[in-house]
Amino acid sequence: MSQPSFIPRRITTILVLALTSLTMLLSGCGGGGDPGTYVANRARFSMKRWMRYEFGRSKTFSYGESQIKKEYKVIGYEPSWLIYDSLYQNYPYELLSDLVIGEYDVNPENGFPRGDSSHIAYKKKDIVQLASAINSELNILLAVTDYADYGYRPDFYNEPAKNNLLNSLDQALAEISLYMGNEDGRENVGLLFDFPSVPFKLRRKYLEFLRRAKKNLNDETQGKSCLVYVVLPYKDPYRVFVRDSVYTQGLRDVADAFILRSHIFDDQIRNDFGEAHHGAMIPFADLPQVPVEDRGVNLDSSIIYYTQDAKIPAREIVVEFPYYGRMFVSDSTLSPSRPMIPLAELMNTVDSKRKRDTAAFCFYRELDTMKYYYEDTLSLELKYSYLQERGLGGVGLYGLGYGHGMDDLAMQDGLWKLIAEHFAEPAPRLFFPAVAFLLIFIGSGIVLSVILHWQVRFGLREKRRKFWYYLSFLVLLSVTVWLCVEPVDKIPVFWKIIAIVILLIYPLGRAAIKLATKARV
């Protein structure tokens, strides 16, 4: 009795059905990361581009093909003056969860901005449109700043100033949301409140203002939403966050995240940490050789204070690092410091070996009487690992444009690669899950053919070789499905492709053995 040809016929039918289903699946896919984001943004999907996406990369993990994990925040802060320089056009926005654009610097007398250029930078340039087109899940925030350089104020903003400020912010958020393409409602927008100089006695009024802003700018009936991020002071000498638990709990109820800066913009760092401490970075941790009574505030102690003493959940705190350098000089005839030096200028022009600053765990280069302090990939690697061990919610990057344009591409790319390695995962890829879906379809068809048709069972029982062949084929198919389903960072693309190739040539190997046997006979 000849072997019935049910098995190959069934496989052919299932293969056709699977390919049809796969085509329908791909034609309707959209959203998510690359290439899903590409589909959503361009509204079309071509098989040729898809295949180029899947096989055109030789690396198994590239930061340009990654996205931030849901449990972390990576907040990029681009000041208005850098937006005007148009340096934002080449940033990997996939590696940001939030983007802060420019500053609304409040005039405390009337609530309006003190200068138009800073808070309307997003109108003059296309940073919002570009960033949201590349990363459709990106949150875009406007910084609201009040550094009290008007001098001491006996009271918080007056009522007309509050109304003007909230109305202006409401309009700005609506415009930003519209630039993001949100025509039906206001989504993925928010404010970063940076009020570092609020006096102790005005803390409750500051909290009331934040509550009012949160309430007024979030209105579900009108399709409004507003994220609220709050900058924490790097030191709290009066332990306000511990002594006034009502104030701390109120801030927790209002804020969606807290920003703790590891750097200081002006020379205040020398006043707070002594003349011997330079650079923009505050001390990282207490050195063992420093006596306990002489140890002061540092990044490590600030994190412990806010997470353990003030009871702010670690996942709500994001530590911000500078993407700029700082220069100090020992020559009294020159300006003692120069803030915010682009890393490109520092790395490209200062020809000297780097040295480690043991207090801030950063690096500096020395040229004549000048010292240039900056964060390197090595120092950031150490600090990112530390933050993850502490269970914090992520990192902030201040001044993205300051890290652009370096001759040392290993350094420039390394800054982003560190983010990808610590806080990102490969973007969803459709090809290998689709292959797994197809293989499951084929394997299910083979198993069902055996269960439903006695002719197939009879043929397999009569020819044991064929039985073991199909059994080994199913095992290999199952292994291939498992390899395809696993994410790229666990199973590299190379091994996925090898498994698929072996599965495809497996039937050819059986045919070759048959031909060799016949030739011997």
Coordinates of C-alpha atoms in Angstrom, one line a residue:
M1 CA 0.0 0.0 0.0
S2 CA 1.5 3.3 -1.1
Q3 CA 2.0 6.1 1.4
P4 CA -0.9 8.6 1.2
S5 CA 0.2 12.1 0.3
F6 CA -2.0 13.8 3.0
I7 CA 0.9 15.2 4.9
P8 CA 2.6 17.3 2.2
R9 CA -0.8 18.3 0.9
R10 CA -1.9 19.5 4.3
I11 CA 1.4 21.3 4.9
T12 CA 1.0 23.1 1.5
T13 CA -2.6 24.2 2.4
I14 CA -1.6 25.4 5.9
L15 CA 1.4 27.2 4.4
V16 CA -0.8 29.2 2.0
L17 CA -3.3 30.0 4.9
A18 CA -0.4 31.1 7.1
L19 CA 1.1 33.4 4.5
T20 CA -2.4 34.9 3.9
S21 CA -2.9 35.5 7.6
L22 CA 0.6 36.9 7.9
T23 CA 0.0 39.4 5.0
M24 CA -3.3 40.5 6.6
L25 CA -1.5 40.9 10.0
L26 CA 1.3 43.1 8.5
S27 CA -1.1 45.2 6.5
G28 CA -3.0 46.1 9.6
C29 CA -0.1 46.6 12.0
G30 CA 0.8 50.0 13.5
G31 CA 1.9 51.8 16.7
G32 CA 4.6 50.7 19.1
G33 CA 8.2 51.2 18.4
D34 CA 10.1 50.7 15.1
P35 CA 8.9 49.6 12.7
G36 CA 5.4 50.1 14.2
T37 CA 6.1 53.8 14.8
Y38 CA 7.2 54.1 11.2
V39 CA 3.9 52.7 10.1
A40 CA 1.9 55.0 12.3
N41 CA 3.8 58.1 11.3
R42 CA 4.1 57.4 7.6
A43 CA 0.7 55.7 7.2
R44 CA 2.1 53.1 4.8
F45 CA 4.1 50.0 5.1
S46 CA 6.2 48.4 2.4
M47 CA 7.6 44.9 2.5
K48 CA 10.8 46.0 1.0
R49 CA 11.4 48.5 3.7
W50 CA 10.4 46.0 6.3
M51 CA 12.9 43.5 5.1
R52 CA 15.6 46.2 5.0
Y53 CA 14.7 47.1 8.6
E54 CA 15.0 43.5 9.8
F55 CA 18.1 42.4 7.9
G56 CA 20.0 45.6 7.1
R57 CA 21.5 45.9 10.6
S58 CA 24.5 43.9 11.6
K59 CA 24.4 44.7 15.3
T60 CA 22.1 42.8 17.6
F61 CA 21.5 45.8 19.9
S62 CA 21.7 49.3 18.7
Y63 CA 20.6 52.3 20.7
G64 CA 18.9 53.7 17.7
E65 CA 16.5 50.8 17.7
S66 CA 15.7 50.9 21.4
Q67 CA 13.0 52.4 23.6
I68 CA 12.9 53.3 27.2
K69 CA 11.6 50.6 29.6
K70 CA 8.2 51.4 31.1
E71 CA 9.6 51.5 34.7
Y72 CA 12.1 54.2 33.9
K73 CA 12.1 57.9 32.9
V74 CA 14.8 59.5 30.8
I75 CA 14.2 63.2 30.7
G76 CA 16.1 65.3 28.2
Y77 CA 16.2 69.0 29.0
E78 CA 16.9 71.3 26.0
P79 CA 17.2 75.0 27.1
S80 CA 15.7 77.6 24.8
W81 CA 19.1 78.9 23.6
L82 CA 20.1 75.5 22.3
I83 CA 16.7 75.1 20.6
Y84 CA 17.5 78.2 18.6
D85 CA 20.8 76.7 17.6
S86 CA 18.8 73.9 15.9
L87 CA 21.1 71.2 17.4
Y88 CA 18.0 69.0 18.2
Q89 CA 17.6 67.7 14.7
N90 CA 19.8 64.6 15.2
Y91 CA 18.9 63.4 18.7
P92 CA 17.7 59.8 19.2
Y93 CA 14.3 60.7 20.7
E94 CA 13.5 57.0 21.0
L95 CA 15.8 57.0 24.0
L96 CA 13.8 59.7 25.8
S97 CA 10.6 59.3 27.8
D98 CA 10.2 63.0 28.3
L99 CA 11.6 66.2 26.6
V100 CA 11.7 69.6 28.4
I101 CA 11.6 72.5 25.9
G102 CA 12.7 75.9 26.9
E103 CA 11.7 77.9 30.0
Y104 CA 8.7 80.1 31.1
D105 CA 10.6 82.4 33.5
V106 CA 7.9 83.9 35.7
N107 CA 7.7 87.6 36.4
P108 CA 6.4 87.5 39.9
E109 CA 4.7 90.9 39.7
N110 CA 2.2 89.9 36.9
G111 CA 2.7 86.2 36.2
F112 CA 3.7 86.8 32.5
P113 CA 7.1 85.6 31.2
R114 CA 10.0 88.0 31.7
G115 CA 11.2 87.3 28.2
D116 CA 9.3 86.1 25.1
S117 CA 12.3 84.4 23.4
S118 CA 12.7 81.6 26.0
H119 CA 9.2 80.3 26.3
I120 CA 8.3 80.5 22.6
A121 CA 11.3 78.7 21.3
Y122 CA 9.1 75.7 20.4
K123 CA 7.0 78.0 18.2
K124 CA 10.0 79.3 16.3
K125 CA 11.5 75.9 15.7
D126 CA 10.1 72.5 14.8
I127 CA 11.5 70.6 17.8
V128 CA 8.1 69.5 19.0
Q129 CA 7.0 68.2 15.6
L130 CA 10.2 66.4 15.0
A131 CA 10.5 64.8 18.4
S132 CA 6.9 63.6 18.5
A133 CA 7.1 62.3 14.9
I134 CA 10.0 60.1 15.9
N135 CA 8.7 59.0 19.2
S136 CA 4.9 59.1 19.4
E137 CA 4.9 58.2 23.1
L138 CA 7.2 61.1 24.1
N139 CA 6.0 63.4 26.9
I140 CA 6.8 67.1 26.1
L141 CA 7.1 69.5 29.0
L142 CA 7.6 73.3 29.4
A143 CA 9.8 74.3 32.3
V144 CA 8.4 77.0 34.6
T145 CA 11.2 78.7 36.5
D146 CA 11.4 81.2 39.3
Y147 CA 14.9 81.7 40.7
A148 CA 13.9 84.7 42.9
D149 CA 16.5 87.0 41.3
Y150 CA 14.0 89.8 41.9
G151 CA 15.1 89.6 45.5
Y152 CA 13.3 88.6 48.7
R153 CA 9.5 88.6 48.4
P154 CA 7.4 88.8 51.5
D155 CA 4.6 86.8 49.9
F156 CA 3.9 84.4 47.0
Y157 CA 2.3 85.5 43.7
N158 CA -0.7 87.7 44.0
E159 CA -4.1 86.5 42.6
P160 CA -3.9 88.4 39.3
A161 CA -0.4 87.1 38.7
K162 CA -1.5 83.5 39.4
N163 CA -4.4 83.8 37.0
N164 CA -2.2 85.3 34.3
L165 CA 0.4 82.6 34.8
L166 CA -2.1 79.7 34.7
N167 CA -3.9 81.1 31.7
S168 CA -0.6 81.5 29.8
L169 CA 0.5 78.0 30.7
D170 CA -2.9 76.6 29.6
Q171 CA -2.5 78.2 26.2
A172 CA 1.1 77.1 25.9
L173 CA 0.2 73.4 26.6
A174 CA -2.7 73.6 24.1
E175 CA -0.3 74.8 21.4
I176 CA 2.4 72.2 22.2
S177 CA -0.3 69.5 22.1
L178 CA -1.5 70.7 18.7
Y179 CA 2.1 70.7 17.4
M180 CA 2.3 67.1 18.5
G181 CA -0.7 66.3 16.4
N182 CA -3.2 65.9 19.2
E183 CA -6.3 67.5 17.6
D184 CA -8.9 65.7 19.7
G185 CA -7.5 66.5 23.1
R186 CA -4.4 67.4 25.1
E187 CA -2.2 64.4 25.8
N188 CA 1.5 63.7 26.7
V189 CA 2.2 67.3 27.7
G190 CA 3.1 68.8 31.1
L191 CA 5.1 71.3 33.2
L192 CA 8.4 71.1 35.0
F193 CA 8.3 73.4 38.1
D194 CA 11.8 74.6 39.0
F195 CA 11.3 76.9 42.0
P196 CA 14.5 76.4 44.0
S197 CA 14.3 79.6 46.1
V198 CA 10.9 79.4 47.8
P199 CA 11.3 80.5 51.4
F200 CA 10.4 78.2 54.2
K201 CA 7.5 80.2 55.3
L202 CA 6.0 80.3 51.8
R203 CA 6.2 76.5 51.3
R204 CA 2.4 76.0 51.9
K205 CA 1.5 78.7 49.5
Y206 CA 3.8 77.1 46.9
L207 CA 2.0 73.8 47.5
E208 CA -1.4 75.4 47.1
F209 CA -0.3 76.9 43.8
L210 CA 0.9 73.6 42.5
R211 CA -2.4 72.0 43.5
R212 CA -4.4 74.7 41.8
A213 CA -2.2 74.3 38.6
K214 CA -2.7 70.6 38.6
K215 CA -6.5 71.0 39.0
N216 CA -7.0 73.8 36.5
L217 CA -4.8 72.2 33.8
N218 CA -6.3 68.8 34.1
D219 CA -10.0 68.7 32.9
E220 CA -11.2 65.4 31.5
T221 CA -14.5 67.0 30.4
Q222 CA -12.5 69.3 28.1
G223 CA -10.0 66.7 27.1
K224 CA -7.2 68.3 29.0
S225 CA -4.3 66.6 30.8
C226 CA -1.1 67.9 32.3
L227 CA 1.9 66.1 33.9
V228 CA 3.5 67.9 36.8
Y229 CA 7.2 67.4 37.6
V230 CA 8.8 69.2 40.5
V231 CA 12.5 69.9 41.0
L232 CA 13.8 69.0 44.5
P233 CA 16.4 71.1 46.3
Y234 CA 19.7 69.1 46.4
K235 CA 20.0 70.0 50.1
D236 CA 17.4 70.7 52.8
P237 CA 19.3 72.2 55.8
Y238 CA 16.1 72.7 57.8
R239 CA 14.8 69.2 57.1
V240 CA 11.5 70.6 55.8
F241 CA 10.5 67.5 54.0
V242 CA 10.8 65.5 57.3
R243 CA 9.4 68.0 59.7
D244 CA 6.4 69.0 57.6
S245 CA 5.0 65.7 56.5
V246 CA 1.8 67.4 55.3
Y247 CA 3.8 69.5 52.9
T248 CA 5.7 66.4 51.6
Q249 CA 2.6 64.3 51.2
G250 CA 1.0 67.2 49.4
L251 CA 3.9 67.4 46.9
R252 CA 3.6 63.6 46.4
D253 CA -0.1 63.9 45.6
V254 CA 0.6 66.7 43.0
A255 CA 3.8 65.6 41.4
D256 CA 4.1 62.8 38.8
A257 CA 7.8 62.8 39.3
F258 CA 10.6 64.6 41.2
I259 CA 13.8 65.8 39.7
L260 CA 17.0 65.8 41.8
R261 CA 19.8 67.7 40.2
S262 CA 23.4 66.4 40.6
H263 CA 24.8 69.7 39.2
I264 CA 24.6 73.5 39.9
F265 CA 24.5 76.2 37.3
D266 CA 26.4 78.9 39.1
D267 CA 29.2 79.4 41.7
Q268 CA 26.9 78.5 44.6
I269 CA 28.5 75.1 44.6
R270 CA 31.7 76.6 46.0
N271 CA 29.8 78.4 48.7
D272 CA 28.0 75.1 49.7
F273 CA 30.8 72.7 49.5
G274 CA 34.0 74.8 50.0
E275 CA 36.5 76.6 47.9
A276 CA 38.3 73.3 47.1
H277 CA 35.3 71.9 45.3
H278 CA 35.0 72.9 41.6
G279 CA 33.1 71.9 38.6
A280 CA 29.3 71.8 38.2
M281 CA 28.8 68.5 39.9
I282 CA 28.0 68.2 43.6
P283 CA 30.0 65.6 45.5
F284 CA 28.9 62.1 44.7
A285 CA 29.6 60.4 48.1
D286 CA 31.6 60.8 51.3
L287 CA 35.2 59.8 51.0
P288 CA 36.4 57.3 53.6
Q289 CA 39.3 59.5 54.6
V290 CA 37.0 62.5 55.5
P291 CA 36.1 62.6 59.2
V292 CA 32.4 62.1 59.9
E293 CA 32.0 65.6 61.5
D294 CA 33.4 67.2 58.3
R295 CA 31.2 65.3 55.9
G296 CA 28.5 67.4 54.2
V297 CA 25.7 67.1 51.7
N298 CA 26.4 64.9 48.6
L299 CA 24.3 63.1 46.0
D300 CA 24.3 59.9 48.0
S301 CA 23.1 61.5 51.2
S302 CA 20.5 63.5 49.3
I303 CA 19.0 60.4 47.8
I304 CA 19.0 58.6 51.2
Y305 CA 17.3 61.7 52.8
Y306 CA 14.5 61.9 50.2
T307 CA 13.8 58.2 49.9
Q308 CA 14.2 57.1 53.5
D309 CA 13.7 60.1 55.7
A310 CA 11.2 62.0 53.6
K311 CA 9.5 58.7 52.4
I312 CA 9.3 59.8 48.8
P313 CA 9.2 56.5 46.7
A314 CA 12.5 55.9 44.9
R315 CA 10.7 55.3 41.6
E316 CA 9.3 58.8 41.7
I317 CA 12.8 60.4 41.8
V318 CA 14.9 61.1 38.7
V319 CA 18.5 62.3 39.0
E320 CA 19.6 64.9 36.5
F321 CA 23.2 65.0 35.1
P322 CA 24.8 67.7 33.1
Y323 CA 25.7 67.3 29.4
Y324 CA 28.0 70.3 29.6
G325 CA 31.4 71.1 31.1
R326 CA 32.6 73.7 33.5
M327 CA 35.8 75.7 33.6
F328 CA 37.6 77.1 36.7
V329 CA 40.8 79.1 36.7
S330 CA 43.3 79.7 39.4
D331 CA 44.6 83.0 37.9
S332 CA 43.1 85.9 39.9
T333 CA 43.3 88.2 36.9
L334 CA 40.8 86.1 34.9
S335 CA 37.2 85.3 35.5
P336 CA 37.1 82.5 38.1
S337 CA 34.7 80.3 36.2
R338 CA 32.9 79.8 33.0
P339 CA 29.6 77.8 33.2
M340 CA 28.1 75.4 30.6
I341 CA 30.9 74.7 28.1
P342 CA 29.8 72.5 25.2
L343 CA 31.5 69.1 25.4
A344 CA 32.5 69.5 21.8
E345 CA 34.6 72.5 22.6
L346 CA 36.1 70.8 25.6
M347 CA 36.9 67.5 24.0
N348 CA 38.0 69.0 20.7
T349 CA 40.2 71.9 21.9
V350 CA 41.6 71.0 25.3
D351 CA 44.6 68.9 24.5
S352 CA 45.4 67.2 27.9
K353 CA 44.9 63.9 29.6
R354 CA 41.8 63.5 31.7
K355 CA 42.1 63.2 35.5
R356 CA 39.6 62.0 38.0
D357 CA 38.0 64.3 40.5
T358 CA 37.6 62.0 43.6
A359 CA 34.9 64.1 45.3
A360 CA 32.4 64.3 42.4
F361 CA 33.5 61.2 40.7
C362 CA 33.8 63.1 37.4
F363 CA 36.8 64.0 35.2
Y364 CA 38.7 67.1 34.4
R365 CA 41.3 68.3 32.0
E366 CA 44.0 70.8 33.0
L367 CA 45.5 73.4 30.7
D368 CA 47.8 76.1 32.2
T369 CA 45.7 77.7 35.0
M370 CA 42.4 76.3 33.7
K371 CA 40.6 73.2 34.8
Y372 CA 37.7 71.8 32.7
Y373 CA 35.3 69.5 34.6
Y374 CA 32.9 67.2 32.9
E375 CA 31.1 63.9 33.0
D376 CA 32.6 61.1 30.9
T377 CA 31.0 57.8 29.8
L378 CA 33.0 56.1 32.5
S379 CA 31.8 58.3 35.4
L380 CA 28.2 58.1 34.1
E381 CA 28.4 54.3 33.8
L382 CA 29.3 54.3 37.5
K383 CA 26.5 56.7 38.5
Y384 CA 23.8 55.1 36.3
S385 CA 24.6 51.7 37.9
Y386 CA 24.4 53.2 41.3
L387 CA 20.9 54.8 40.6
Q388 CA 19.6 51.4 39.4
E389 CA 20.9 49.7 42.6
R390 CA 19.0 52.4 44.6
G391 CA 15.9 51.6 42.6
L392 CA 15.4 55.2 41.4
G393 CA 13.1 56.1 38.6
G394 CA 15.6 57.1 35.9
V395 CA 17.9 60.0 34.9
G396 CA 17.7 63.4 33.4
L397 CA 20.1 64.9 30.8
Y398 CA 20.5 68.7 31.0
G399 CA 21.5 70.4 27.8
L400 CA 21.3 67.8 25.1
G401 CA 22.9 70.1 22.6
Y402 CA 26.0 70.5 24.7
G403 CA 26.8 66.9 24.0
H404 CA 26.6 67.3 20.3
G405 CA 29.3 67.7 17.7
M406 CA 32.3 66.0 19.3
D407 CA 35.2 64.8 17.1
D408 CA 35.4 61.8 19.4
L409 CA 32.3 59.9 18.1
A410 CA 32.9 57.1 20.6
M411 CA 32.3 59.6 23.4
Q412 CA 29.3 61.3 21.6
D413 CA 27.6 58.0 20.8
G414 CA 28.7 56.5 24.1
L415 CA 26.5 59.0 26.0
W416 CA 23.4 57.6 24.3
K417 CA 24.7 54.0 24.3
L418 CA 24.9 54.1 28.1
I419 CA 21.2 55.2 28.3
A420 CA 20.3 52.3 26.0
E421 CA 22.2 49.7 28.0
H422 CA 20.9 50.8 31.4
F423 CA 17.4 52.1 30.8
A424 CA 16.2 50.8 27.3
E425 CA 15.2 47.6 25.6
P426 CA 15.1 46.7 21.9
A427 CA 12.1 48.1 20.1
P428 CA 9.4 45.5 19.2
R429 CA 10.2 43.7 15.9
L430 CA 7.5 42.1 13.8
F431 CA 9.5 39.8 11.6
F432 CA 10.5 37.1 14.1
P433 CA 7.1 37.0 16.0
A434 CA 5.5 36.7 12.5
V435 CA 7.8 33.8 11.7
A436 CA 6.9 32.1 15.0
F437 CA 3.2 32.6 14.2
L438 CA 3.7 30.9 10.8
L439 CA 5.7 28.0 12.3
I440 CA 3.0 27.4 14.9
F441 CA 0.5 27.3 12.2
I442 CA 2.5 24.7 10.3
G443 CA 3.2 22.6 13.3
S444 CA -0.4 22.6 14.4
G445 CA -1.5 21.5 10.9
I446 CA 0.9 18.5 11.1
V447 CA -0.3 17.5 14.5
L448 CA -4.0 17.9 13.5
S449 CA -3.4 15.8 10.4
V450 CA -2.2 12.9 12.5
I451 CA -5.1 13.3 15.0
L452 CA -7.9 13.6 12.4
H453 CA -6.8 11.3 9.5
W454 CA -6.3 7.6 10.0
Q455 CA -4.5 7.4 6.6
V456 CA -1.7 9.6 8.0
R457 CA -1.4 7.6 11.2
F458 CA -1.3 4.4 9.2
G459 CA 1.5 5.8 6.9
L460 CA 3.6 6.8 9.9
R461 CA 3.1 3.5 11.6
E462 CA 4.1 1.6 8.5
K463 CA 7.3 3.6 8.0
R464 CA 9.1 4.3 11.2
R465 CA 11.7 6.4 9.5
K466 CA 9.1 8.8 8.4
F467 CA 7.6 8.9 11.9
W468 CA 11.0 9.8 13.5
Y469 CA 11.6 12.3 10.7
Y470 CA 8.3 14.2 11.4
L471 CA 8.8 14.0 15.2
S472 CA 12.3 15.5 14.9
F473 CA 11.0 18.1 12.5
L474 CA 8.4 19.1 15.1
V475 CA 11.0 19.3 17.9
L476 CA 13.2 21.5 15.7
L477 CA 10.2 23.6 14.8
S478 CA 9.3 24.1 18.5
V479 CA 12.9 25.2 19.3
T480 CA 12.8 27.7 16.4
V481 CA 9.5 29.1 17.6
W482 CA 11.0 29.6 21.0
L483 CA 14.1 31.4 19.6
C484 CA 11.9 33.7 17.5
V485 CA 9.6 34.6 20.4
E486 CA 12.4 35.5 22.8
P487 CA 13.4 39.2 22.6
V488 CA 16.5 40.3 20.6
D489 CA 18.5 41.3 23.7
K490 CA 18.2 37.7 25.0
I491 CA 18.6 35.7 21.7
P492 CA 20.6 37.6 19.1
V493 CA 19.3 38.0 15.6
F494 CA 22.2 35.8 14.3
W495 CA 20.9 32.7 16.2
K496 CA 17.3 33.3 15.2
I497 CA 18.3 33.3 11.6
I498 CA 20.5 30.2 12.0
A499 CA 17.6 28.3 13.5
I500 CA 15.2 29.4 10.7
V501 CA 17.8 28.4 8.0
I502 CA 18.3 25.0 9.6
L503 CA 14.6 24.4 9.7
L504 CA 14.2 25.3 6.1
I505 CA 17.0 23.0 4.9
Y506 CA 16.0 20.1 7.1
P507 CA 13.7 18.6 4.5
L508 CA 16.4 19.0 1.9
G509 CA 18.8 17.0 4.1
R510 CA 16.3 14.1 4.2
A511 CA 16.0 14.2 0.4
A512 CA 19.7 14.3 0.0
I513 CA 20.0 11.2 2.2
K514 CA 17.5 9.4 0.1
L515 CA 19.4 10.2 -3.1
A516 CA 22.6 9.0 -1.6
T517 CA 21.1 5.7 -0.5
K518 CA 19.6 5.1 -4.0
A519 CA 23.0 5.9 -5.6
R520 CA 24.7 3.4 -3.4
V521 CA 22.2 0.7 -4.3

